[in-house]
mmCIF file of C-alpha atoms and ligand atoms in Angstrom:
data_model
loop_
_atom_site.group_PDB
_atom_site.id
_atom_site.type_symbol
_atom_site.label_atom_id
_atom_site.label_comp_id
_atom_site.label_asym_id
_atom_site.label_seq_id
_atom_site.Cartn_x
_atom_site.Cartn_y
_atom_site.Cartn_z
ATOM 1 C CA UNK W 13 113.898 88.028 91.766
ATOM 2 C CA UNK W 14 115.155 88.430 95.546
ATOM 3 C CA UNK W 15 113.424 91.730 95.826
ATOM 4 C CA UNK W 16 109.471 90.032 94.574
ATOM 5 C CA UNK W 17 110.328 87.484 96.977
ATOM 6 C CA UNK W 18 111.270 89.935 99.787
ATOM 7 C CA UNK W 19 108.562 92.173 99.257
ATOM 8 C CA UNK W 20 106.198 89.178 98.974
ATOM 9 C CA UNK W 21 107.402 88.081 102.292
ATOM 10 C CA UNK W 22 106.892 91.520 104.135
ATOM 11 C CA UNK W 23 103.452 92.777 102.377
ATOM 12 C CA UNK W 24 102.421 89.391 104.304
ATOM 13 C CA UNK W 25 103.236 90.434 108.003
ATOM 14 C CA UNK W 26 100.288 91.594 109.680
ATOM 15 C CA UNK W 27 101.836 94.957 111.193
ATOM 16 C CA UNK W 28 102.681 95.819 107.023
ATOM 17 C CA UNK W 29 99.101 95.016 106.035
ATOM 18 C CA UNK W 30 97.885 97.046 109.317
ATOM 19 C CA UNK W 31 99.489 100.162 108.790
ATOM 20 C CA UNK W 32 98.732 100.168 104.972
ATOM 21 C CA UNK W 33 95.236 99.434 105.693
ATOM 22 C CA UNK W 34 95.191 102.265 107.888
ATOM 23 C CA UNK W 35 96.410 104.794 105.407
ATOM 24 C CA UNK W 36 94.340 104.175 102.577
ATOM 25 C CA UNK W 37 90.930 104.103 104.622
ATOM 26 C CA UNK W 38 92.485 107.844 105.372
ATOM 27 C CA UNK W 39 90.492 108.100 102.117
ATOM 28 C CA UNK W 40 86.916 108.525 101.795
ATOM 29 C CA UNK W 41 85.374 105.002 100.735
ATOM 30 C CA UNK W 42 85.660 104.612 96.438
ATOM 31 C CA UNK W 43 82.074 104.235 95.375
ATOM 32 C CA UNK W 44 83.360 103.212 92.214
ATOM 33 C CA UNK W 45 86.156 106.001 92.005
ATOM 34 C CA UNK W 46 89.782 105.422 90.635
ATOM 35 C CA UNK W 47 92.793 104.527 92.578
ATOM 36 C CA UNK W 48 96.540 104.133 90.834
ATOM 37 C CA UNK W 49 98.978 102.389 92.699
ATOM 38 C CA UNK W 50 102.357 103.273 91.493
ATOM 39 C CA UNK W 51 105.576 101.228 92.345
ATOM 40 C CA UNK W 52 102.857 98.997 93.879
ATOM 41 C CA UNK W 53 104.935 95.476 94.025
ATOM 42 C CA UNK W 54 103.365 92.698 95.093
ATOM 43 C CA UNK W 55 100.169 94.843 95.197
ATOM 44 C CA UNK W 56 99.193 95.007 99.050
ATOM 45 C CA UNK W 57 97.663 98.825 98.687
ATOM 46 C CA UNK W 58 96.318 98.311 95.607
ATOM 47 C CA UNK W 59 94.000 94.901 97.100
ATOM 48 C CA UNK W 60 93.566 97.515 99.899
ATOM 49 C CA UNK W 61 92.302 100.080 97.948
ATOM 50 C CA UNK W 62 89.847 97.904 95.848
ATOM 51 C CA UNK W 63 88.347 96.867 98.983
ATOM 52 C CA UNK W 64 87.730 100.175 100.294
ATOM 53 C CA UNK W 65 85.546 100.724 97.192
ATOM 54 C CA UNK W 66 87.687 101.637 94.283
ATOM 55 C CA UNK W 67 88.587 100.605 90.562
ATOM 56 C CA UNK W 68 91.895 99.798 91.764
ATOM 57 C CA UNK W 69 95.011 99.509 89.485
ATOM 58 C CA UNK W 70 98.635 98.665 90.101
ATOM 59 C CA UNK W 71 101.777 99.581 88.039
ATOM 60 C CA UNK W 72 105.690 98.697 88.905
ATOM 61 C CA UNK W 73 108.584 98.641 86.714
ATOM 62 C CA UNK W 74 109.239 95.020 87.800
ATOM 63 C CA UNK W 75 107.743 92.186 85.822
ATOM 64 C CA UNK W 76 108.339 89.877 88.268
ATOM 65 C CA UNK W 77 106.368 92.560 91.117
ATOM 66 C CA UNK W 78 103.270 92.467 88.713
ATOM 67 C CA UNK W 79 103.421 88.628 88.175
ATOM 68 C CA UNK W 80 102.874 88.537 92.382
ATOM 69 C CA UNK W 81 100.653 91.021 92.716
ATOM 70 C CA UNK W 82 98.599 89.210 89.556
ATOM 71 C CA UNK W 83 98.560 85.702 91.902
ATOM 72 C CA UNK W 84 98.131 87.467 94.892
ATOM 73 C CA UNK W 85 95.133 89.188 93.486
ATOM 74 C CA UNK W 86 93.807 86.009 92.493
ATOM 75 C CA UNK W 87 94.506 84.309 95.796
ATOM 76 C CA UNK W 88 92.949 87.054 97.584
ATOM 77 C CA UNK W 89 89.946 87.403 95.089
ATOM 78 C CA UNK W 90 90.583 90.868 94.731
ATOM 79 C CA UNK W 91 89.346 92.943 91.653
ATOM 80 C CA UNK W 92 92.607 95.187 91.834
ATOM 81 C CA UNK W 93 94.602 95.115 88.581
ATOM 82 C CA UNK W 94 98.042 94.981 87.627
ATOM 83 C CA UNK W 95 99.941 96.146 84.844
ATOM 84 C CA UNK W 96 103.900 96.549 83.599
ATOM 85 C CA UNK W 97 104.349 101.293 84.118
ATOM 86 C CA UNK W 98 106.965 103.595 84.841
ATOM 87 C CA UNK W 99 106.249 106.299 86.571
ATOM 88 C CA UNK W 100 108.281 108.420 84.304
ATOM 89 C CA UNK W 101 106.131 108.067 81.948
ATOM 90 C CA UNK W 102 102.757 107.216 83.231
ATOM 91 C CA UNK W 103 99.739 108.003 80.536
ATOM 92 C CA UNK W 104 97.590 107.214 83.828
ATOM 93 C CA UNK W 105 95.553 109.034 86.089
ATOM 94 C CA UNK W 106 92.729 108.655 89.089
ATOM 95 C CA UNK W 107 91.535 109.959 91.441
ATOM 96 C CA UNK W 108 93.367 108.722 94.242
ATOM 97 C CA UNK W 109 97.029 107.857 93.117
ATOM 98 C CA UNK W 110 99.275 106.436 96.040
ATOM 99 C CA UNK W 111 102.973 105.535 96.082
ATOM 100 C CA UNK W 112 103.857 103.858 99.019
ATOM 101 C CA UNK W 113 107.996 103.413 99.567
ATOM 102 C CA UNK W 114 108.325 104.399 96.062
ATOM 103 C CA UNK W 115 109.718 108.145 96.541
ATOM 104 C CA UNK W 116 112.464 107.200 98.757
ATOM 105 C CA UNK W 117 113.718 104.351 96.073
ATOM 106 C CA UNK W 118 113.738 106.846 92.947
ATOM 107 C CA UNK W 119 116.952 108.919 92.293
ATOM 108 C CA UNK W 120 115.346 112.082 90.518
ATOM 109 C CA UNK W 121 112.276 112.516 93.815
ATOM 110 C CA UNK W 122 111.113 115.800 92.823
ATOM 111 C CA UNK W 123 110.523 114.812 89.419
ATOM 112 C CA UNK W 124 108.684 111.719 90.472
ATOM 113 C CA UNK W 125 106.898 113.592 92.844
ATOM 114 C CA UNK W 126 105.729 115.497 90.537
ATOM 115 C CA UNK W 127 105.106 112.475 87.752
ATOM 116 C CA UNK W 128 102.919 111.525 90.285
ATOM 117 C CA UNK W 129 101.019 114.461 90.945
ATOM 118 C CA UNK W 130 100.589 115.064 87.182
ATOM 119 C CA UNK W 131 98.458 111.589 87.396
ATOM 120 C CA UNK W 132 95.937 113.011 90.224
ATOM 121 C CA UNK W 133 92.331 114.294 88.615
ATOM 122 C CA UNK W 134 91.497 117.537 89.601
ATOM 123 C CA UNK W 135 89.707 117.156 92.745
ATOM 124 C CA UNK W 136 91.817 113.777 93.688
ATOM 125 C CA UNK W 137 94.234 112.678 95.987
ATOM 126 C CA UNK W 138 97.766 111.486 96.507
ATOM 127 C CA UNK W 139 98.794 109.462 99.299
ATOM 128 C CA UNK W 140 102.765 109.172 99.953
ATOM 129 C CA UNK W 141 103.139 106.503 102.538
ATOM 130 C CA UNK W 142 107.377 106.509 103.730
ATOM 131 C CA UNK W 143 108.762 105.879 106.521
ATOM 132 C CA UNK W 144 109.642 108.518 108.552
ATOM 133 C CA UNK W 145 113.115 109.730 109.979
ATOM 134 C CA UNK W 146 111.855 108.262 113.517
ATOM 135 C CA UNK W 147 112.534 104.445 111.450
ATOM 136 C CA UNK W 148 114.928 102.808 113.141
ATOM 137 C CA UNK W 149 116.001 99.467 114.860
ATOM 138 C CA UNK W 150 115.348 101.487 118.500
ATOM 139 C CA UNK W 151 112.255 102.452 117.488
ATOM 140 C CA UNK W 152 110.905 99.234 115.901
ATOM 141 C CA UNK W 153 112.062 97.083 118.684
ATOM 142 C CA UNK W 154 109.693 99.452 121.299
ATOM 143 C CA UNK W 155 106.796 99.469 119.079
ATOM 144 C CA UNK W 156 107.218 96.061 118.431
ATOM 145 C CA UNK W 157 107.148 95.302 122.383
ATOM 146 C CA UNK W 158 103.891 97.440 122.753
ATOM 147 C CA UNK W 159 101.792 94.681 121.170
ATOM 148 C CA UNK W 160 102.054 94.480 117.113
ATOM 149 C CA UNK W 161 100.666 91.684 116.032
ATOM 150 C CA UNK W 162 103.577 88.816 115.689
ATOM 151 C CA UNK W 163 103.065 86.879 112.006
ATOM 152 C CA UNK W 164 106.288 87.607 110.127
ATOM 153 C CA UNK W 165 106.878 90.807 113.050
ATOM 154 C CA UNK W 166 110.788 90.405 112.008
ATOM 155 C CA UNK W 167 109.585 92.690 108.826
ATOM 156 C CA UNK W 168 110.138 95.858 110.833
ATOM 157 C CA UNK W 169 113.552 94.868 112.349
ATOM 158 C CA UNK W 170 114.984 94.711 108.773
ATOM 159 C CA UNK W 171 112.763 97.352 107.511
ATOM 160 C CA UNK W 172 114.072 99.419 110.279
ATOM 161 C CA UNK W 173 117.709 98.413 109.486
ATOM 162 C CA UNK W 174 117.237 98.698 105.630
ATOM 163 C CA UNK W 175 115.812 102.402 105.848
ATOM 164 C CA UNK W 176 117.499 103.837 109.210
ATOM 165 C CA UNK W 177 118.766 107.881 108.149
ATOM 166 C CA UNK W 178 117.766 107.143 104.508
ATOM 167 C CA UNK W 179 113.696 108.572 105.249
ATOM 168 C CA UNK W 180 112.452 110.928 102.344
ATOM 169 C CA UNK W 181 112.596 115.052 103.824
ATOM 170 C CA UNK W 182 109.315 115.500 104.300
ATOM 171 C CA UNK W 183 110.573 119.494 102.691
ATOM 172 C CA UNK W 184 110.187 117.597 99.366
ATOM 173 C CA UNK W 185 106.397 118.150 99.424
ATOM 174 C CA UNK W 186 106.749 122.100 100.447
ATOM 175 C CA UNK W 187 104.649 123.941 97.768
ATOM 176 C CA UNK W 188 102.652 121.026 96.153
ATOM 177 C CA UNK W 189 99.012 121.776 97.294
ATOM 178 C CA UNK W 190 97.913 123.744 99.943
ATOM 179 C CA UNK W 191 95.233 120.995 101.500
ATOM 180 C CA UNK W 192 97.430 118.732 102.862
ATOM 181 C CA UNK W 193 96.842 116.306 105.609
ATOM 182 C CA UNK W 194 99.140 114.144 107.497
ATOM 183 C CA UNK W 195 99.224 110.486 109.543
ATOM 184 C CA UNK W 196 101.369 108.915 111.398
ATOM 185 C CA UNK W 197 101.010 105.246 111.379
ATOM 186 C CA UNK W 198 103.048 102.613 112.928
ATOM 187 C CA UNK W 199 104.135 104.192 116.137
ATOM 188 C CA UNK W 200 105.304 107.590 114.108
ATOM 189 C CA UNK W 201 107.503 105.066 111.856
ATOM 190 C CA UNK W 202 105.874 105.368 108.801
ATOM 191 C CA UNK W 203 104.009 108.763 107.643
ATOM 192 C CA UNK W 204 101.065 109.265 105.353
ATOM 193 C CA UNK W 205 100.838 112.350 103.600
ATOM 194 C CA UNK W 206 97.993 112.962 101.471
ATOM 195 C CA UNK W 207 97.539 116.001 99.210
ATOM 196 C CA UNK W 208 94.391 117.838 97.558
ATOM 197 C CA UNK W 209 95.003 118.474 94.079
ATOM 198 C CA UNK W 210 92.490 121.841 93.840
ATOM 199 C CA UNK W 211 88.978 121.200 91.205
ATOM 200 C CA UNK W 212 89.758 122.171 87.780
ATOM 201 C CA UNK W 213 87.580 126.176 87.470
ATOM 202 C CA UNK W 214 84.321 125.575 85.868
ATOM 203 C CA UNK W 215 83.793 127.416 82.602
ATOM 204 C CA UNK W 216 80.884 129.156 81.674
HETATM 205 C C1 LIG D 325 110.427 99.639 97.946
HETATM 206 S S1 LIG D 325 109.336 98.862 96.810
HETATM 207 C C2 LIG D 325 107.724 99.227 97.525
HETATM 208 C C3 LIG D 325 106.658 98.259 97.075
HETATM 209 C C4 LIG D 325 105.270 98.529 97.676
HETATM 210 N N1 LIG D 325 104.724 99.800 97.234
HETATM 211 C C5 LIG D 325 105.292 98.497 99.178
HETATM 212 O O1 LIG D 325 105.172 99.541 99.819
HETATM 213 O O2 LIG D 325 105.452 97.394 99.747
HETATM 214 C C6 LIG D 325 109.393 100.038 95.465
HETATM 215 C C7 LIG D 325 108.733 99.528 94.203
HETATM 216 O O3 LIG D 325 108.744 100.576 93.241
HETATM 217 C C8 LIG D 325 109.035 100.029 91.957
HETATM 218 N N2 LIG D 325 109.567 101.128 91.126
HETATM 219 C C9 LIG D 325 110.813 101.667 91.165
HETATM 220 N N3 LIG D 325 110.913 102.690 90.266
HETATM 221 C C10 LIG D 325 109.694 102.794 89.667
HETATM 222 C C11 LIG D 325 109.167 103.652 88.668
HETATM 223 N N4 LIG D 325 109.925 104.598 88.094
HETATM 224 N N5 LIG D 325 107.869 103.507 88.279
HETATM 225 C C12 LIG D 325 107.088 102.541 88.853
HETATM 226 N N6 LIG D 325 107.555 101.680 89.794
HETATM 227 C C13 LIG D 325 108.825 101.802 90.211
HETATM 228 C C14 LIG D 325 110.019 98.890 92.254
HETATM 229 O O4 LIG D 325 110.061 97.933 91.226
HETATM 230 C C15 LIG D 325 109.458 98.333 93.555
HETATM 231 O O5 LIG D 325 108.514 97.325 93.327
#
């Protein structure tokens, strides 16, 4: 219950939104294209990625996480959907899968790094958003004096707080696809790593 609220809260502050927004248009625009949003919560990338042109679909363990990102959805009249889906054992996949503060949450990471990279199409994407080992109350309160915009700006204090020394090794993702591209976003605080998963060989 505390954590929908919570996450309902900070998926509302404009510097969360911002840096989100950022990431996924890291993407080429949807055109129609498939995007699964695992762990998604209250559904803030998944809204973002069915605005940038995608078929956009959320999953989270949490009932009470897809009942927000269901209202939120509505509120926002977004055509992302939500639905009840463990990662663990996902029958999904898309063409663009993202998981955005999901890895560093789950005990077993290599195995739901790879859960999630089992759901990519040949060809796709997955974007890992985290926040980076540069996360920390120093650090947020100088970005936040460079000019972030203010609504609900005490997000990244306790974000900061919350997630100081606990950032996913970024050595977790050695040896999953050679194209591989990486963001920073939020003043270095928050990384986005996307990954090519290589086209399946033609047969002839
Ligand atoms: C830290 S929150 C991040 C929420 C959102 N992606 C964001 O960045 O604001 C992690 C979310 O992952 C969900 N989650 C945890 N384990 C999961 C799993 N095995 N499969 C799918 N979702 C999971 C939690 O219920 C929670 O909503």
């Amino acid at each position: 219950m505390i954590e929908s609220i919570l996450f309902t809260w900070l998926q509302g502050a404009d510097f969360y939104r911002d840096l989100h927004r950022c990431a996924v248009q890291s993407l080429p625009p949807g055109k129609g294209k498939t995007w699964l949003d695992v762990g998604c919560g209250p559904g803030l990338v998944t809204r973002l990625a069915a605005e940038h042109g995608y078929r956009a679909q959320g999953v989270d363990t949490n009932p009470r996480m897809i009942k927000a990102a269901q209202r939120l959805a509505l509120k926002h009249h977004s055509s992302a959907a939500f639905a009840i889906g463990n990662i663990a054992a996902s029958p999904l996949s898309a063409d663009v899968v993202s998981a955005a503060s999901l890895l560093a949450v789950l005990e077993d990471k290599p195995a739901g790094l790879h859960a999630l990279w089992r759901c990519v199409h040949p060809g796709g994407h997955l974007l890992i958003i985290e926040p980076t080992a540069r996360m920390n109350p120093v650090n947020a309160k100088a970005a936040m004096a460079s000019g972030l915009p203010r609504k609900r700006i005490n997000g990244l204090r306790l974000w900061a707080a919350v997630r100081q020394n606990r950032a996913v090794d970024p050595a977790l993702f050695d040896g999953l696809a050679s194209k591989r591209r990486y963001i920073d976003v939020l003043h270095g605080l928050v990384g986005a790593w996307i990954f090519e998963k290589p086209c399946a060989p033609v047969s002839h």
